Amino acid sequence: MKKLTLLAAVLLLFIGCKSSDNKINYNVEKFYDLEILRYDVPDFQSLTLQQKTLIYYLSEAALQGRDILFDQNCRYNLAIRRLLEEVYQTYPDKQDQQFLLMEKYLKRVWFSNGIHHHYNEDKFLPEFSRNWFAQAVQLINADTLKEIEGTEGLERIMDVMFDPDILPKKTNQADGVDLLLTSAGNYYRNLTQKEAEDWYAAHKDNSEEPIWVGLNSQLAKDDDGNIVERTYKVGGLYGEALQKVVYWLEKALEVAENDKQKEVIGKLIEYNNTGDLKTFNEYAIAWVQDLDSRVDFINGFTEVYGDPLGITGAWEAMVNFKNLEATKRTEILAQNTQWFEDNSPTAKEYKKEQVKGVSAKVINAAILGGDSYPSTPIGINLPNANWIRKEYGSKSVTIQNITEAYDKAAQGNGFNEEFMLSDKEIAMNRKYGALTDNCHTDLHECLGHGSGKLLPGVTKDDLKEHGSTIEEARADLFGLYYIADPKMVELGIMPDKEAYQAEYYRQMMNGAMTQLVRIEPGKDLEEAHMRNRQLIANWVLAHVNEANPEVEIIAVPVAKGNPEDDVPAEIKHYMRINDYEGLRRLYGQLLAIIQQITSTGDYALAKELVETYAVRIDPELHKEMLRRYEKLNLAPYKGFLNPVYTPVTDKEGNITDIRIDYTEGYAEQHMRYSKDYSPLPTWN
Ligand code: ZN
């Protein structure tokens, strides 16, 4: 669920926004397909000293785990990062072309927490030569080099860097091959998929309140061929880093806001010390119930997308605090949950008689770490254990300052001007785009996923490989249907009856056209959230009233051709929405169908919808989108720099304030992190 919002974030880059803060440089730098942005932390100064101190301690705990994710992504990552950083510091000629290419590669390694693309999972190759690098490495201090090489040796490490055939994919999801043997991730060592699956089957907890076996461990085969579980804990795998995490959590415990939060932090310390998954469950339950604290955080092994078998968590951290003003919005939604359920266009037998409230709040991120850094989600919905969600509920948050940073960074980048039909749509987006996007995310997260019910005997797994696409489409459509409802104006969430049109225009344009800029020529759509958006947009386009289409894609000649020289006229395609209310009706119809598929577990219909509307791309339209996008010179993926927190102390060493600073550069930040927050040995 979280991954959706992460993707949504990338698509936010074209929203205009009026407000701007001249003090902060939001756009830091660009390289390859990546752009580094900065976020600010509004209201930090208005927090109490205790809250600020708590954030500072928790942010230290968040940064101490950085090495863990590098090692989880691939066991060569720490060695490669450390080699590159040593060369970065010691190489004398900083203007050397080869050096500059290495610097660019290193920046990408930092961004991806390793040598595989953070999003498409493919290994990226250096543009500098292996010969040059082999010589540059010789300038490193001999003992340091020896430590980094370990028993693997420099040649082998360079093979991993330069040979495209070695460890080409981080997390392989392809059918018909051994997913563990073909994935570079370090969640398994020398194990076949079958061996790991058998092990999990034998150790599965089938109790009512199961522990998540494998969440915090690596499975490895020892020299005698026995499978051993190497648990992530103090004294175990990654113990050096987790010990530091615990150190800062203990400090945080002293300044916790209340007893509930103390319980949360205390349980997390205990869990890190013991690796006991029962304690993890207790921690997760306490965390879900901690609703009154202003400050909140995630710190540990969380999302399982990086493990090809979807079991072990990638290390992730985020410290945040409630945005009081914006949280009012989601609280209003939560108070009216049942009204939304009762009035949705789905069939009565698929509605919940009683919807359990989802705790929803809007937060500002204060620090990002591990799997949330530098590329970060704009929403979070945790915990992942189904039984805890069912018994105790879940926390769903929208991260407002990250969304705003995207908006600010996108100001005037030319995207809307290029792809929107006219000044009317551009102006509408400037006025309402940021607000309606936040509202849609709120509706999606707070209400959409929790709505509807499954008929007896039906499970979410019935839709198999199409399950996530259908589920995300359901949540998106719920949000789209309701963002246009007069109730939203009545509740004071939307300013007027027309504002929703900004979201409708953007969703249609993005789903059918502009999201294609992130796909390589010749490829199909694979990712579930992109599929969901295309499914919705293309279904609508296929179901419009032919005589009077509510929505259409129109071709506009923008430059005359020259028939004599065989130059065709240039045509650009645009989304045109003729009837916004009609579009809402279509969204409602599709929501009813998607809810029926979910409630009845109709795999055949799910497959038909996905295959007809969500997968295939019109190659001509795709080419046109890429061509137009390329001219704008924008980076499709964004990541963030963290602010720097520095405690101010009096003569006795007591903290009197926490200073926040936004001036650190990208390389500067990563080199500092590698120096101050790098407790793991190179080989683990
Ligand atoms: Zn979702």
XYZ file of C-alpha atoms and ligand atoms in Angstrom:
685
model
C 0.000 0.000 0.000
C 2.842 2.232 0.746
C 4.472 1.641 -2.570
C 1.532 3.224 -4.283
C 2.135 6.519 -2.653
C 5.788 6.347 -3.425
C 4.890 6.124 -7.078
C 2.267 8.770 -6.816
C 4.986 11.011 -5.545
C 6.908 10.755 -8.779
C 3.847 11.844 -10.675
C 3.390 14.905 -8.563
C 6.194 16.614 -10.302
C 3.885 18.444 -12.596
C 1.686 20.141 -10.054
C 2.022 23.861 -9.871
C 1.827 25.668 -6.559
C 1.685 29.283 -5.566
C 3.523 29.348 -2.298
C 7.275 29.439 -2.253
C 9.975 29.781 0.318
C 12.969 31.694 -0.925
C 15.208 30.602 1.897
C 15.421 27.007 0.795
C 16.897 25.774 -2.433
C 14.486 22.971 -3.275
C 16.162 21.765 -6.467
C 19.620 20.569 -5.508
C 21.037 18.673 -8.475
C 20.332 16.242 -11.306
C 22.208 13.239 -12.674
C 21.094 10.349 -14.872
C 17.329 9.949 -14.417
C 17.461 11.276 -10.868
C 16.898 14.635 -9.257
C 17.794 15.573 -5.694
C 15.370 17.842 -3.892
C 15.196 19.333 -0.440
C 12.231 19.389 1.914
C 11.700 21.803 4.746
C 10.204 20.981 8.129
C 7.526 23.579 8.805
C 6.487 24.141 12.425
C 9.657 22.513 13.783
C 10.439 25.706 15.676
C 7.002 25.690 17.257
C 7.571 22.315 18.934
C 8.517 22.137 22.599
C 12.160 21.623 23.517
C 11.282 18.123 24.683
C 9.678 17.272 21.337
C 12.579 18.741 19.397
C 15.040 16.773 21.506
C 13.022 13.611 20.966
C 13.131 14.193 17.206
C 16.873 14.735 17.381
C 17.502 11.450 19.237
C 15.160 9.510 16.981
C 16.813 10.999 13.908
C 20.197 9.785 15.130
C 18.649 6.320 15.533
C 17.270 6.626 11.999
C 20.655 7.411 10.460
C 22.546 4.634 12.250
C 20.845 1.942 10.180
C 21.924 3.258 6.769
C 24.573 0.557 6.177
C 22.069 -2.226 6.838
C 20.027 -1.487 3.747
C 23.135 -1.305 1.566
C 24.100 -4.793 2.724
C 20.563 -6.150 2.369
C 20.362 -4.905 -1.221
C 23.525 -6.777 -2.224
C 26.406 -8.110 -0.179
C 28.972 -6.263 -2.335
C 27.377 -2.853 -1.842
C 29.293 -1.746 1.238
C 32.616 -2.736 -0.282
C 31.852 -0.916 -3.524
C 30.555 2.188 -1.758
C 33.602 2.318 0.501
C 36.037 1.845 -2.387
C 34.363 4.624 -4.327
C 34.330 6.965 -1.342
C 38.018 6.344 -0.693
C 38.873 7.100 -4.321
C 36.588 10.135 -4.170
C 38.674 11.499 -1.313
C 42.180 10.431 -2.290
C 42.307 10.853 -6.067
C 44.406 13.958 -6.749
C 42.940 15.226 -10.025
C 39.329 16.108 -9.317
C 38.848 17.386 -12.880
C 39.945 14.148 -14.551
C 37.196 12.934 -16.916
C 37.351 9.416 -15.493
C 37.129 10.803 -11.969
C 34.068 12.866 -12.864
C 32.356 9.789 -14.303
C 33.138 7.919 -11.111
C 31.702 10.736 -9.016
C 28.475 10.514 -11.012
C 28.340 6.752 -10.488
C 28.967 7.163 -6.757
C 26.111 9.642 -6.538
C 23.889 7.044 -8.090
C 25.103 4.341 -5.684
C 24.202 6.629 -2.780
C 20.795 7.281 -4.267
C 20.025 3.608 -4.834
C 21.563 2.348 -1.586
C 23.655 0.113 -3.790
C 24.533 -0.759 -7.375
C 21.022 -1.556 -8.640
C 18.513 1.031 -9.836
C 16.239 1.874 -6.894
C 13.151 1.508 -9.030
C 13.684 -0.782 -12.005
C 16.068 -3.050 -10.027
C 18.601 -3.433 -12.868
C 22.294 -3.124 -12.134
C 23.751 0.058 -13.562
C 27.249 -0.029 -14.991
C 30.093 2.437 -14.463
C 30.982 4.731 -17.367
C 34.613 5.009 -16.223
C 37.062 2.314 -17.208
C 38.029 -0.654 -15.102
C 41.693 0.034 -15.773
C 41.447 3.579 -14.518
C 39.615 2.427 -11.401
C 42.115 -0.362 -10.679
C 44.888 2.244 -10.710
C 42.943 4.821 -8.704
C 42.264 2.244 -6.001
C 46.018 1.819 -5.497
C 46.134 5.339 -4.008
C 43.999 4.207 -1.075
C 45.749 3.545 2.232
C 46.904 -0.090 2.073
C 45.276 -1.202 5.331
C 41.973 0.414 4.424
C 42.032 -1.260 1.031
C 42.751 -4.622 2.614
C 39.868 -4.222 5.026
C 37.475 -3.349 2.200
C 38.625 -6.190 -0.052
C 38.178 -8.803 2.656
C 38.496 -12.365 1.437
C 36.578 -11.556 -1.754
C 39.458 -9.676 -3.333
C 39.524 -6.551 -5.462
C 39.193 -8.398 -8.790
C 35.970 -10.078 -7.746
C 34.527 -6.766 -6.468
C 35.382 -5.108 -9.781
C 33.805 -8.036 -11.635
C 30.589 -7.320 -9.764
C 30.824 -3.632 -10.679
C 31.771 -3.952 -14.331
C 30.462 -7.280 -15.619
C 26.850 -6.890 -16.780
C 26.188 -10.613 -16.373
C 27.029 -10.814 -12.671
C 24.107 -10.069 -10.325
C 22.175 -8.140 -12.996
C 18.905 -7.808 -11.036
C 18.273 -6.778 -7.433
C 14.931 -8.477 -6.878
C 13.827 -10.836 -9.590
C 10.087 -11.451 -9.944
C 10.119 -13.210 -13.318
C 8.235 -16.462 -13.766
C 9.916 -19.807 -14.243
C 13.345 -19.171 -12.732
C 14.737 -19.622 -9.238
C 14.017 -16.223 -7.709
C 16.684 -16.473 -5.049
C 19.497 -17.618 -7.316
C 18.671 -14.876 -9.847
C 18.321 -12.018 -7.335
C 21.270 -9.976 -6.076
C 19.590 -9.195 -2.756
C 21.278 -10.472 0.374
C 18.238 -11.896 2.139
C 19.388 -15.449 1.330
C 22.851 -16.931 1.098
C 23.499 -20.021 -1.073
C 19.884 -21.169 -0.918
C 17.532 -22.255 -3.664
C 14.003 -20.923 -3.717
C 12.685 -24.408 -2.948
C 14.921 -24.765 0.099
C 13.834 -21.400 1.472
C 10.154 -22.069 0.805
C 10.372 -25.455 2.521
C 12.103 -23.865 5.480
C 9.414 -21.191 5.830
C 6.677 -23.810 5.471
C 8.228 -25.873 8.251
C 8.599 -22.873 10.560
C 5.333 -21.103 9.830
C 3.375 -19.926 12.865
C -0.235 -21.025 12.384
C -1.567 -19.605 15.636
C -4.279 -16.940 15.903
C -1.737 -14.242 16.581
C 1.186 -15.408 14.483
C 4.694 -14.065 14.530
C 6.090 -13.043 11.120
C 8.727 -15.763 10.732
C 11.647 -14.490 8.671
C 10.850 -10.777 8.992
C 14.188 -9.988 10.633
C 16.647 -12.590 9.423
C 18.801 -13.880 6.621
C 18.611 -17.562 5.705
C 22.015 -19.014 4.922
C 23.440 -22.426 4.241
C 26.521 -23.236 6.315
C 29.519 -25.319 5.224
C 27.814 -28.548 6.268
C 24.771 -27.784 4.164
C 22.530 -26.872 7.108
C 20.190 -23.930 6.810
C 20.787 -21.403 9.552
C 18.713 -18.363 10.380
C 20.918 -15.336 11.013
C 18.743 -12.961 13.024
C 19.156 -9.189 12.770
C 19.722 -8.140 16.380
C 22.274 -6.763 18.799
C 24.917 -9.486 18.933
C 23.559 -11.027 15.717
C 23.644 -10.033 12.061
C 23.894 -6.202 11.739
C 24.409 -6.077 15.514
C 26.981 -3.253 15.297
C 24.416 -0.946 13.703
C 21.467 -2.078 15.806
C 23.461 -1.436 18.949
C 23.854 2.205 17.907
C 20.164 2.378 17.081
C 19.394 1.107 20.581
C 21.764 3.667 22.118
C 19.786 6.538 20.600
C 16.427 4.930 21.287
C 17.389 4.754 24.969
C 18.084 8.484 24.904
C 14.738 9.030 23.192
C 13.037 7.000 25.909
C 14.103 9.607 28.461
C 12.294 12.421 26.644
C 9.236 10.501 25.411
C 6.002 12.474 25.431
C 3.841 10.030 27.365
C 3.615 6.475 28.718
C 2.249 4.978 25.504
C 5.162 6.320 23.522
C 7.524 5.049 26.222
C 6.022 1.610 25.770
C 6.553 1.810 21.978
C 10.187 2.842 22.283
C 10.816 0.376 25.108
C 9.421 -2.550 23.112
C 11.486 -1.587 20.074
C 14.646 -1.532 22.180
C 13.789 -4.962 23.570
C 13.091 -6.295 20.084
C 16.383 -4.976 18.712
C 18.205 -6.553 21.625
C 16.555 -9.965 21.387
C 15.284 -10.282 17.814
C 12.174 -11.843 19.369
C 9.264 -11.557 16.924
C 6.689 -11.838 19.677
C 8.137 -8.638 21.089
C 7.905 -7.164 17.614
C 4.156 -7.867 17.602
C 3.817 -6.176 20.985
C 5.748 -3.222 19.635
C 3.546 -3.007 16.512
C 0.368 -3.119 18.601
C 1.626 -0.415 20.955
C 2.666 1.674 17.934
C -0.784 1.460 16.355
C -2.344 2.528 19.647
C -0.048 5.506 20.135
C -2.320 8.163 18.688
C -1.913 11.088 21.039
C 1.792 11.760 20.678
C 2.777 14.644 18.462
C 6.014 12.928 17.416
C 6.019 9.489 15.799
C 8.515 7.304 13.982
C 9.289 4.119 12.078
C 12.581 2.373 12.712
C 13.322 -1.193 11.677
C 12.687 -4.003 9.204
C 9.475 -2.972 7.554
C 8.471 -3.391 3.907
C 9.131 -6.706 2.170
C 9.316 -5.676 -1.514
C 13.083 -6.238 -1.585
C 12.817 -9.937 -0.722
C 11.807 -11.942 -3.814
C 9.705 -14.131 -1.515
C 8.166 -11.105 0.220
C 9.045 -12.152 3.764
C 12.060 -10.298 5.113
C 11.830 -6.568 5.823
C 14.154 -3.930 4.415
C 15.562 -1.570 7.033
C 13.722 1.709 7.022
C 13.316 4.741 9.230
C 11.369 7.964 9.352
C 10.806 10.453 12.132
C 7.799 12.716 11.837
C 5.354 14.863 13.757
C 1.722 15.652 13.316
C 0.728 18.564 11.100
C -2.137 19.795 13.265
C -3.846 21.974 10.687
C -3.928 19.375 7.921
C -4.798 16.508 10.247
C -8.182 18.118 10.837
C -8.976 17.230 7.215
C -8.380 13.508 7.643
C -10.115 13.442 11.014
C -13.243 14.791 9.371
C -13.028 12.001 6.784
C -12.531 9.386 9.489
C -15.558 10.660 11.416
C -17.698 10.229 8.326
C -16.374 6.832 7.240
C -19.764 5.127 7.438
C -21.485 7.807 5.358
C -18.952 7.290 2.570
C -19.400 3.530 2.727
C -23.198 3.745 2.646
C -23.312 6.170 -0.266
C -20.749 4.641 -2.578
C -21.965 3.459 -6.002
C -21.151 -0.175 -5.206
C -23.777 -2.872 -4.739
C -25.257 -3.157 -1.259
C -24.136 -6.736 -0.704
C -20.500 -5.667 -1.116
C -20.611 -2.853 1.441
C -19.472 -3.085 5.021
C -22.331 -2.788 7.525
C -19.869 -1.300 9.947
C -16.627 0.261 8.868
C -13.875 0.315 11.447
C -12.299 3.742 11.614
C -8.844 4.133 10.169
C -6.625 6.394 12.178
C -5.500 8.990 9.729
C -3.240 11.912 10.141
C -1.117 14.258 8.154
C 2.503 14.506 9.172
C 5.671 16.377 8.408
C 8.741 14.233 7.951
C 11.681 15.369 10.072
C 14.240 12.797 8.911
C 14.300 10.025 6.297
C 16.422 6.900 6.630
C 17.090 3.473 5.143
C 14.544 2.443 2.541
C 12.818 5.863 2.783
C 15.938 7.769 1.825
C 16.639 9.483 -0.485
C 13.646 8.188 -2.479
C 10.665 8.450 -0.195
C 6.941 7.661 -0.004
C 4.349 10.410 0.463
C 2.115 8.161 2.537
C 2.463 5.271 4.932
C 0.011 2.588 5.957
C 1.278 0.196 8.623
C 1.618 -2.305 10.240
C 1.704 -5.025 7.609
C 0.570 -7.988 9.733
C -3.034 -8.672 8.747
C -4.184 -9.924 12.120
C -2.893 -6.807 13.869
C -4.635 -4.612 11.305
C -7.846 -6.528 11.878
C -7.689 -6.547 15.674
C -6.081 -3.197 16.374
C -6.405 -1.194 13.150
C -3.655 0.547 11.261
C -2.095 3.951 11.020
C -2.381 5.755 7.758
C -0.473 8.933 7.182
C 0.061 11.464 4.432
C 3.417 13.217 4.485
C 2.553 16.769 3.676
C 5.935 18.493 3.629
C 7.256 15.934 1.121
C 4.267 16.521 -1.160
C 4.831 20.243 -0.853
C 8.493 19.881 -1.701
C 7.526 18.122 -4.937
C 5.112 20.920 -5.716
C 7.668 23.613 -5.089
C 10.337 21.836 -7.082
C 7.944 21.472 -9.999
C 7.106 25.141 -10.238
C 7.700 26.388 -13.689
C 9.389 23.246 -14.977
C 7.236 23.434 -18.122
C 5.481 20.087 -17.732
C 1.923 21.396 -17.443
C 2.533 23.892 -20.239
C 3.660 21.080 -22.516
C 1.047 18.458 -21.759
C -2.105 20.239 -20.638
C -4.657 21.237 -23.233
C -4.974 24.933 -22.519
C -4.375 27.764 -20.084
C -7.620 26.840 -18.393
C -6.319 23.447 -17.227
C -2.942 24.905 -16.306
C -4.554 27.633 -14.196
C -6.901 25.149 -12.571
C -3.956 22.995 -11.553
C -2.036 25.920 -10.238
C -4.986 26.891 -8.085
C -6.196 23.518 -6.855
C -3.654 20.874 -7.861
C -1.746 20.518 -4.583
C -4.891 20.539 -2.462
C -6.834 18.050 -4.571
C -3.864 15.746 -4.804
C -3.535 15.649 -1.020
C -7.275 15.084 -0.681
C -7.204 12.248 -3.172
C -4.357 10.602 -1.277
C -6.324 10.998 1.975
C -9.433 9.437 0.459
C -7.392 6.628 -1.099
C -5.531 5.808 2.137
C -8.094 6.590 4.855
C -11.246 5.339 3.193
C -10.570 3.585 -0.130
C -8.539 0.604 1.046
C -10.793 0.034 4.054
C -14.065 0.167 2.142
C -16.139 -2.763 0.895
C -16.134 -6.369 2.012
C -15.328 -9.803 0.672
C -18.117 -12.373 0.418
C -17.733 -15.454 2.647
C -15.054 -17.810 1.356
C -13.386 -15.155 -0.806
C -9.829 -14.054 -0.025
C -7.645 -11.298 -1.411
C -5.381 -13.950 -2.909
C -8.152 -15.076 -5.284
C -7.153 -12.371 -7.767
C -3.587 -13.701 -7.779
C -1.122 -11.657 -9.856
C -3.806 -9.042 -10.627
C -4.691 -8.524 -6.964
C -2.589 -5.429 -6.331
C -3.621 -3.679 -9.556
C -7.295 -4.229 -8.763
C -6.874 -3.216 -5.123
C -5.101 0.032 -6.001
C -7.693 0.775 -8.688
C -10.407 0.278 -6.080
C -8.812 2.744 -3.645
C -8.074 5.271 -6.414
C -11.615 5.095 -7.795
C -13.115 5.487 -4.343
C -11.092 8.672 -3.999
C -11.956 9.904 -7.491
C -15.644 9.288 -7.037
C -15.812 11.116 -3.734
C -13.485 14.004 -4.353
C -16.236 15.380 -6.620
C -19.018 14.816 -4.110
C -20.866 17.882 -2.729
C -20.301 16.288 0.682
C -16.622 17.254 0.427
C -17.576 20.935 0.171
C -20.133 20.512 2.931
C -17.461 19.008 5.184
C -15.223 21.975 4.473
C -12.505 19.865 2.864
C -12.926 21.111 -0.677
C -13.210 24.861 -1.213
C -15.871 24.769 -3.943
C -17.776 22.557 -6.367
C -15.249 22.854 -9.212
C -11.948 22.226 -7.470
C -12.085 18.457 -8.041
C -11.773 19.044 -11.779
C -8.063 19.696 -11.324
C -7.645 16.156 -9.978
C -9.823 14.640 -12.711
C -7.853 16.296 -15.454
C -4.518 15.272 -14.004
C -5.579 11.688 -13.383
C -6.890 11.215 -16.923
C -3.893 12.884 -18.544
C -1.469 10.960 -16.378
C -3.168 7.576 -16.545
C -3.621 7.501 -20.315
C -0.658 9.551 -21.463
C 2.026 11.213 -19.388
C 2.940 8.382 -17.020
C 4.323 6.641 -20.117
C 7.374 8.891 -19.943
C 8.692 6.559 -17.249
C 8.568 3.465 -19.451
C 11.297 2.478 -21.881
C 10.303 2.222 -25.553
C 8.950 -1.194 -26.487
C 8.078 -2.256 -22.949
C 4.662 -2.972 -21.462
C 3.370 -1.583 -18.192
C 4.398 -3.943 -15.412
C 4.148 -2.072 -12.146
C 0.798 -2.508 -10.370
C 0.177 1.163 -9.574
C 0.951 2.357 -13.070
C -1.288 -0.392 -14.410
C -4.089 0.700 -12.133
C -3.929 4.278 -13.390
C -3.919 3.242 -17.033
C -6.705 0.749 -16.389
C -8.953 3.502 -15.044
C -8.138 6.057 -17.741
C -8.342 3.664 -20.689
C -11.520 2.017 -19.436
C -13.124 5.455 -19.253
C -11.947 6.329 -22.770
C -13.422 3.059 -24.063
C -16.776 3.615 -22.394
C -17.607 7.201 -23.295
C -20.775 8.201 -25.063
C -19.765 8.070 -28.722
C -22.047 10.861 -29.860
C -21.070 13.148 -27.028
C -17.854 11.901 -25.438
C -17.341 12.955 -21.841
C -13.585 12.545 -22.297
C -11.394 12.216 -25.375
C -7.835 12.398 -26.580
C -7.551 14.917 -29.365
C -4.832 15.380 -31.958
C -3.692 18.936 -32.506
C -1.402 19.922 -35.384
C 1.176 22.250 -33.871
C 3.549 22.793 -36.775
C 3.027 22.693 -40.510
C 4.788 19.978 -42.398
C 6.609 20.329 -45.644
C 5.265 17.817 -48.208
C 8.039 18.622 -50.681
C 10.725 17.497 -48.238
C 8.575 14.675 -46.942
C 8.289 16.263 -43.486
C 4.927 15.433 -41.896
C 3.008 17.990 -39.867
C 3.785 17.706 -36.177
C 0.826 16.444 -34.198
C 0.498 16.619 -30.448
C -2.114 14.714 -28.493
C -3.953 16.212 -25.544
C -6.536 15.041 -23.061
C -9.822 16.918 -23.319
C -12.561 16.619 -20.724
C -15.897 17.820 -22.036
C -18.151 16.752 -19.207
C -16.733 16.447 -15.710
C -19.964 15.192 -14.173
C -20.188 12.562 -16.881
C -16.643 11.509 -16.065
C -17.648 11.116 -12.431
C -20.507 8.811 -13.480
C -18.028 6.651 -15.409
C -15.681 6.506 -12.422
C -18.641 5.398 -10.302
C -19.561 2.633 -12.773
C -16.033 1.297 -12.847
C -15.800 1.442 -9.046
C -18.900 -0.754 -8.837
C -17.342 -3.288 -11.218
C -13.992 -3.326 -9.436
C -15.696 -3.720 -6.053
C -17.698 -6.640 -7.422
C -14.502 -8.283 -8.702
C -12.906 -7.849 -5.278
C -15.934 -8.963 -3.267
C -16.530 -12.092 -5.330
C -12.893 -12.899 -6.128
C -13.670 -12.872 -9.868
C -10.228 -13.710 -11.248
C -11.395 -14.069 -14.861
C -12.884 -10.580 -14.986
C -9.905 -9.063 -13.181
C -7.593 -10.628 -15.754
C -9.737 -9.431 -18.637
C -9.825 -5.832 -17.393
C -6.110 -5.730 -16.670
C -5.151 -7.311 -19.981
C -7.497 -5.136 -22.026
C -6.766 -1.744 -20.455
C -3.784 -1.805 -18.136
C -0.846 -3.516 -19.804
C -0.403 -2.590 -23.444
C 0.899 0.746 -24.613
C 0.156 2.456 -27.905
C 3.699 2.670 -29.339
C 3.064 5.857 -31.319
C 1.594 7.732 -28.379
C 4.411 6.435 -26.207
C 7.050 7.751 -28.620
C 5.355 11.122 -28.739
C 5.223 11.398 -24.935
C 8.898 10.495 -24.634
C 9.876 12.981 -27.315
C 7.959 15.828 -25.726
C 9.139 14.943 -22.230
C 12.758 14.694 -23.226
C 12.718 18.284 -24.457
C 11.802 19.441 -20.954
C 14.969 17.906 -19.556
C 13.310 16.663 -16.353
C 14.350 13.714 -14.215
C 11.636 11.096 -13.713
C 12.815 9.994 -10.243
C 13.266 12.233 -7.244
C 14.982 11.860 -3.924
C 15.602 14.093 -0.935
C 18.302 15.535 1.234
C 17.706 15.565 4.977
C 18.034 18.703 7.065
C 20.815 18.726 9.650
C 19.899 18.836 13.341
C 22.428 20.197 15.800
C 21.869 20.375 19.546
C 22.689 23.652 21.281
C 23.939 23.109 24.821
C 24.597 25.263 27.863
C 27.738 25.190 29.994
C 26.579 22.098 31.868
C 25.971 20.275 28.616
C 22.172 20.422 28.825
C 20.381 20.733 25.517
C 18.730 24.142 25.290
C 17.632 24.006 21.653
C 17.897 21.959 18.454
C 19.039 23.917 15.433
C 17.824 22.910 11.987
C 19.824 23.679 8.878
C 19.048 23.193 5.191
C 22.292 24.067 3.472
C 24.164 20.762 3.279
C 24.915 19.524 -0.259
C 24.201 16.064 -1.662
C 27.727 14.623 -1.746
C 28.520 16.408 1.498
C 25.587 14.734 3.246
C 26.425 11.255 2.038
C 30.119 11.552 2.828
C 29.201 12.737 6.326
C 26.783 9.856 6.783
C 29.441 7.394 5.637
C 31.839 8.854 8.179
C 29.537 9.348 11.177
C 26.906 6.663 10.681
C 28.693 3.650 9.298
C 29.065 1.094 12.054
C 28.899 -2.119 9.997
C 31.921 -4.095 8.867
C 32.254 -4.284 5.076
C 31.390 -7.984 5.025
C 28.529 -9.253 7.150
Zn -3.013 2.097 -1.920
